[in-house]
Amino acid sequence: MERPIIALNNVWVEFGSIIVLEDITLAVRPREIVSIVGPNGSGKTTLLRTMMGLTRPTRGTVSILETAPAEIMRTGRIGYLPQERRQDERFPVTAYDVVAMSRFARTAVIERLTRTDRQAIEGALDTVGMADAARAHFGSLSGGQKQRVLIARALALNPEILLLDEPSTGLDAVAQDSFYLLLRKLRDERGLAIVIVSHDIGTVSMIVDTVACIKRKLHFHGKPADCLGSDRLAEVFGKNVYVLHHDKNCPTCRDDHA
Amino acid sequence: MREIISMPFFVNAIAMCVIMSLLFGMLSFFVVLRRMSFLGAGVAHTAFGGVALGLFLGIDPFFASLAFCVLAAVTLGRLVSRDGLSYDAGIGIFFAFSMALGAILIAVRKAYSFDLMGYLFGNILGVTTFDTVMAAIALVLLYLFVGLYLHRLLFMSFDEDVASTSGVRTGALDTLLLALMAAVIITGIKVVGIILISALVVLPASFGLLLSKNFRLVIAWGILYTFAIMTGGLALSFVLDTPTGATIVSLGTALYFLAMAFVRIFMNK
């Protein structure tokens, strides 16, 4: 088995007297799509922020690409899409400007895009299917298109891992399906490992390799089918949870049923 | 009229109009996009405490208020980013404290000759060569800063967390931006005063955002707008015999709402 590219060992996170994460041990392997699911307030976002070094564990160790999280984030090897995206609709930038931001972030002193930078930006926009909208005002794009541009911004750094916090928030069902298909394409074509934080256990489970159910503790980590059919789901979400199983009529699942 | 135009105070006033347009057209863009408009007003009011402290200690009020405001802005930024204090609460505390400190120090020093109205409402015709030179230095520093960091400032304003995780040193940039904002505001106080300076911090970018979705054009519109209201306000105050700072701000507000109406009616927004 390949060595994990993200490894959390007995990680605890406490905010004062409140225990947010308790003794979490979790490994993510190369080219794996993992979904971290759990109800609101279960510690999903804290777990993601701990992987990136934005939140420090009170106990335990975290390693990402065999490096300490605080050091790896400045190298551009991780692409991150946070949960809170409160950009002003009037913010005067195009889709291209937004993607270019991540390349400018790597500038040493003088901000100037090289040919390599421009190729990375155009390639990232092309990968997410937004090349034609490169000059469009970001604020006037639909929710799904904005998500694609923000993913392109992360991809422009040629990362090895994508960390996505509730990426389907605000997207309609069609845009969600299309977005999840894009993630699978990124894993297949670019060899990315992807960690998705989500409270949507139904749709996400159809595209991921493994599901990690957390509610302060890690209750389950394994194949989605094993999680959906077990009592672990009730442990995490409570008893009144109904999971919608996708079939061959669902665009996201179609490839699996073909 | 020709005599007035050739007088040093008028030359200084026009030079100040040009410099202020370039300063506030640019500064306003980042202040508005980073949602720091209220901070601009807070820093300006903090200047009152700095001026009084200067009078009390026998230091030039300009340098005293400059040091006081830069320190206050940077401290406030740190309290917000590190200790989770909200900008609203922090500004409220600093704002009231420095006004109170100013009132106490002026009373203790018995500095009754202090030109309170000049500081509160500004006097562009009282601008000296020293004021113009200080504003020009602030201009060079601001444009050097923006020239080096424009896109990283844009990234930080758009999405601070991701900018930070992508390699932008957001903490250092934020501190520099706050210090420069305080310095620019101090140079502008002589022109429109402590009470009215917040209009120059907010209006130029707000006007630019009405007319364009391109960040370079928003900045350019902001500069043009500030120049128009400063020179127009100066001329209007001369004709109407009204206070210059108040006339500039009133003209700016009227022009902003006219532009808003124009955009709604003719550009179908």
Coordinates of C-alpha atoms in Angstrom, one line a residue, chain B:
Chain B
M1 CA -8.6 86.6 -10.2
R2 CA -5.2 86.4 -11.9
E3 CA -3.6 87.7 -8.6
I4 CA -5.3 85.0 -6.5
I5 CA -4.1 82.3 -8.9
S6 CA -0.5 83.4 -8.6
M7 CA -0.6 83.5 -4.8
P8 CA 1.4 80.8 -2.9
F9 CA -1.7 79.6 -0.9
F10 CA -3.6 79.0 -4.1
V11 CA -0.7 77.2 -5.8
N12 CA -0.4 75.0 -2.7
A13 CA -4.1 74.4 -2.7
I14 CA -4.1 73.2 -6.4
A15 CA -1.0 71.1 -5.8
M16 CA -2.7 69.6 -2.8
C17 CA -5.8 68.8 -5.0
V18 CA -3.7 66.8 -7.4
I19 CA -1.9 64.9 -4.7
M20 CA -5.0 64.2 -2.7
S21 CA -6.7 62.9 -5.8
L22 CA -3.9 60.4 -6.5
L23 CA -3.7 59.5 -2.8
F24 CA -7.4 59.0 -2.0
G25 CA -8.3 57.6 -5.4
M26 CA -5.9 54.7 -4.7
L27 CA -6.3 54.3 -1.0
S28 CA -10.1 54.3 -1.2
F29 CA -10.0 51.2 -3.6
F30 CA -8.3 49.0 -1.0
V31 CA -10.3 50.4 2.0
V32 CA -13.6 49.8 0.4
L33 CA -12.8 46.4 -1.0
R34 CA -11.3 45.3 2.3
R35 CA -14.5 46.6 4.0
M36 CA -12.4 48.9 6.2
S37 CA -14.4 52.1 5.5
F38 CA -15.3 52.6 9.2
L39 CA -11.7 52.1 10.1
G40 CA -10.8 55.1 8.0
A41 CA -13.2 57.3 9.9
G42 CA -11.9 55.8 13.2
V43 CA -8.3 56.6 12.4
A44 CA -9.2 60.2 11.4
H45 CA -10.9 60.7 14.7
T46 CA -8.0 59.2 16.5
A47 CA -5.9 62.0 15.0
F48 CA -7.6 64.4 17.4
G49 CA -6.0 62.7 20.4
G50 CA -2.6 62.8 18.5
V51 CA -2.9 66.5 17.8
A52 CA -3.7 67.2 21.4
L53 CA -0.9 65.0 22.6
G54 CA 1.5 66.9 20.3
L55 CA 0.3 70.3 21.8
F56 CA 0.6 68.9 25.3
L57 CA 4.2 67.6 24.8
G58 CA 5.3 70.5 22.7
I59 CA 5.8 68.3 19.6
D60 CA 4.7 69.4 16.1
P61 CA 1.0 68.3 16.0
F62 CA 1.5 66.8 12.5
F63 CA 4.2 64.4 13.5
A64 CA 2.5 63.6 16.9
S65 CA -0.8 62.8 15.2
L66 CA 1.0 60.8 12.5
A67 CA 2.8 58.6 15.0
F68 CA -0.3 58.3 17.2
C69 CA -2.6 57.3 14.3
V70 CA -0.1 54.8 12.7
L71 CA 0.3 53.2 16.1
A72 CA -3.4 53.1 16.7
A73 CA -4.2 51.6 13.2
V74 CA -1.5 49.0 13.5
T75 CA -2.5 48.0 17.0
L76 CA -6.1 47.8 16.0
G77 CA -5.2 45.6 13.0
R78 CA -3.3 43.3 15.3
L79 CA -6.1 43.1 17.9
V80 CA -8.6 42.2 15.2
S81 CA -6.4 39.6 13.5
R82 CA -4.8 38.0 16.5
D83 CA -7.2 38.5 19.4
G84 CA -10.5 38.2 17.5
L85 CA -11.7 41.7 18.4
S86 CA -14.2 43.0 15.9
Y87 CA -13.3 46.1 13.9
D88 CA -16.5 47.8 15.0
A89 CA -15.8 47.3 18.7
G90 CA -12.1 48.2 18.3
I91 CA -12.8 51.4 16.4
G92 CA -15.5 52.4 18.8
I93 CA -13.1 52.0 21.7
F94 CA -10.1 53.8 20.1
F95 CA -12.3 56.5 18.6
A96 CA -14.0 57.5 21.9
F97 CA -10.7 57.2 23.9
S98 CA -8.6 59.4 21.6
M99 CA -11.4 62.1 21.4
A100 CA -11.6 62.0 25.2
L101 CA -7.8 62.1 25.6
G102 CA -7.7 65.1 23.2
A103 CA -10.3 67.0 25.1
I104 CA -8.6 66.3 28.5
L105 CA -5.1 67.3 27.2
I106 CA -6.3 70.5 25.5
A107 CA -8.1 71.5 28.8
V108 CA -5.1 70.6 30.9
R109 CA -2.7 72.5 28.6
K110 CA -5.2 75.4 28.4
A111 CA -4.4 75.5 24.6
Y112 CA -7.3 77.8 23.8
S113 CA -5.5 79.3 20.8
F114 CA -5.7 75.8 19.2
D115 CA -7.5 76.0 15.8
L116 CA -10.1 73.3 16.7
M117 CA -12.4 74.2 13.7
G118 CA -9.4 73.9 11.3
Y119 CA -8.7 70.3 12.5
L120 CA -12.4 69.3 12.5
F121 CA -13.4 70.7 9.2
G122 CA -10.1 71.5 7.4
N123 CA -8.9 74.5 5.5
I124 CA -7.4 73.9 2.1
L125 CA -6.4 77.5 1.7
G126 CA -4.3 77.2 4.9
V127 CA -2.2 74.5 3.3
T128 CA 1.5 75.3 3.6
T129 CA 4.4 74.1 1.5
F130 CA 5.3 71.8 4.4
D131 CA 1.9 70.1 4.2
T132 CA 2.3 69.7 0.4
V133 CA 5.7 68.1 0.8
M134 CA 4.4 65.7 3.5
A135 CA 1.5 64.7 1.2
A136 CA 4.0 64.2 -1.7
I137 CA 6.1 61.9 0.5
A138 CA 3.0 59.9 1.4
L139 CA 2.1 59.7 -2.3
V140 CA 5.5 58.3 -3.2
L141 CA 5.3 55.7 -0.4
L142 CA 1.8 54.6 -1.2
Y143 CA 2.5 54.2 -5.0
L144 CA 5.7 52.4 -4.3
F145 CA 3.8 50.0 -2.0
V146 CA 1.0 49.4 -4.5
G147 CA 3.4 49.1 -7.4
L148 CA 5.1 46.2 -5.6
Y149 CA 2.1 44.5 -4.1
L150 CA -1.0 45.4 -6.2
H151 CA -2.0 41.8 -7.1
R152 CA -1.2 40.4 -3.7
L153 CA -3.2 43.2 -2.1
L154 CA -6.0 42.3 -4.5
F155 CA -5.8 38.6 -3.6
M156 CA -5.8 39.5 0.1
S157 CA -8.8 41.7 -0.3
F158 CA -10.7 39.0 -2.3
D159 CA -10.0 36.0 -0.1
E160 CA -7.6 36.5 2.8
D161 CA -7.4 32.9 4.0
V162 CA -6.6 31.5 0.6
A163 CA -4.1 34.3 -0.1
S164 CA -2.3 33.4 3.1
T165 CA -2.3 29.6 2.4
S166 CA -1.0 30.4 -1.2
G167 CA 2.1 32.2 0.1
V168 CA 1.0 35.9 0.5
R169 CA 2.3 37.4 3.7
T170 CA -1.0 38.8 4.6
G171 CA -0.1 39.9 8.2
A172 CA 2.8 42.1 7.0
L173 CA 0.9 43.5 4.1
D174 CA -2.1 44.3 6.3
T175 CA 0.1 46.1 8.8
L176 CA 1.8 48.2 6.0
L177 CA -1.5 49.0 4.4
L178 CA -2.9 50.2 7.8
A179 CA 0.2 52.3 8.5
L180 CA 0.0 53.9 5.0
M181 CA -3.8 54.5 5.4
A182 CA -3.1 56.3 8.7
A183 CA -0.4 58.4 7.1
V184 CA -2.5 59.3 4.0
I185 CA -5.5 60.3 6.3
I186 CA -3.3 62.5 8.4
T187 CA -2.1 64.4 5.3
G188 CA -5.7 64.8 4.1
I189 CA -7.0 66.2 7.5
K190 CA -5.6 69.6 6.7
V191 CA -7.7 69.8 3.6
V192 CA -11.2 68.5 4.7
G193 CA -10.8 68.0 8.4
I194 CA -11.2 65.1 10.8
I195 CA -15.0 65.0 10.6
L196 CA -15.2 65.0 6.8
I197 CA -12.2 62.9 5.8
S198 CA -14.1 59.6 5.9
A199 CA -15.9 60.8 2.7
L200 CA -12.6 60.9 0.8
V201 CA -11.8 57.4 2.1
V202 CA -15.1 55.9 0.9
L203 CA -16.5 57.9 -2.0
P204 CA -13.8 57.6 -4.7
A205 CA -13.9 53.7 -4.9
S206 CA -17.6 53.7 -4.5
F207 CA -17.9 56.0 -7.4
G208 CA -15.5 53.9 -9.5
L209 CA -17.4 50.7 -8.7
L210 CA -20.5 52.3 -10.1
L211 CA -18.9 52.8 -13.5
S212 CA -16.5 49.9 -14.0
K213 CA -15.9 46.2 -13.3
N214 CA -12.2 46.4 -14.1
F215 CA -10.0 47.1 -11.1
R216 CA -7.6 49.4 -13.0
L217 CA -10.5 51.5 -14.3
V218 CA -12.1 51.6 -10.8
I219 CA -8.9 53.1 -9.5
A220 CA -8.7 55.6 -12.4
W221 CA -12.3 56.7 -12.0
G222 CA -11.7 57.2 -8.3
I223 CA -8.7 59.5 -9.0
L224 CA -10.6 61.5 -11.6
Y225 CA -13.6 61.8 -9.3
T226 CA -11.5 63.0 -6.4
F227 CA -9.8 65.6 -8.6
A228 CA -13.1 66.8 -9.9
I229 CA -14.7 67.2 -6.5
M230 CA -11.6 68.8 -5.0
T231 CA -11.1 71.4 -7.7
G232 CA -14.9 71.8 -8.2
G233 CA -15.5 72.2 -4.5
L234 CA -12.6 74.7 -4.2
A235 CA -14.0 76.8 -7.0
L236 CA -17.6 76.5 -5.7
S237 CA -16.6 77.5 -2.2
F238 CA -14.9 80.6 -3.6
V239 CA -18.0 81.6 -5.6
L240 CA -20.5 80.7 -2.8
D241 CA -18.3 81.8 0.1
T242 CA -18.8 78.5 1.9
P243 CA -16.4 76.4 3.9
T244 CA -14.1 74.6 1.4
G245 CA -14.0 71.1 3.1
A246 CA -17.7 70.9 3.5
T247 CA -18.3 72.1 -0.1
I248 CA -15.9 69.4 -1.4
V249 CA -17.7 66.7 0.5
S250 CA -21.2 67.9 -0.4
L251 CA -20.3 68.1 -4.1
G252 CA -18.7 64.6 -3.9
T253 CA -21.9 63.2 -2.3
A254 CA -24.1 64.9 -4.9
L255 CA -21.9 63.6 -7.7
Y256 CA -22.0 60.1 -6.4
F257 CA -25.8 60.0 -6.2
L258 CA -26.1 61.6 -9.6
A259 CA -23.8 58.9 -11.0
M260 CA -25.8 56.2 -9.3
A261 CA -29.0 57.6 -10.9
F262 CA -27.3 57.8 -14.3
V263 CA -26.1 54.2 -14.1
R264 CA -29.6 52.9 -13.0
I265 CA -31.4 54.8 -15.7
F266 CA -29.1 54.6 -18.7
M267 CA -27.0 51.5 -18.0
N268 CA -30.0 49.4 -16.9
K269 CA -28.5 48.2 -13.6

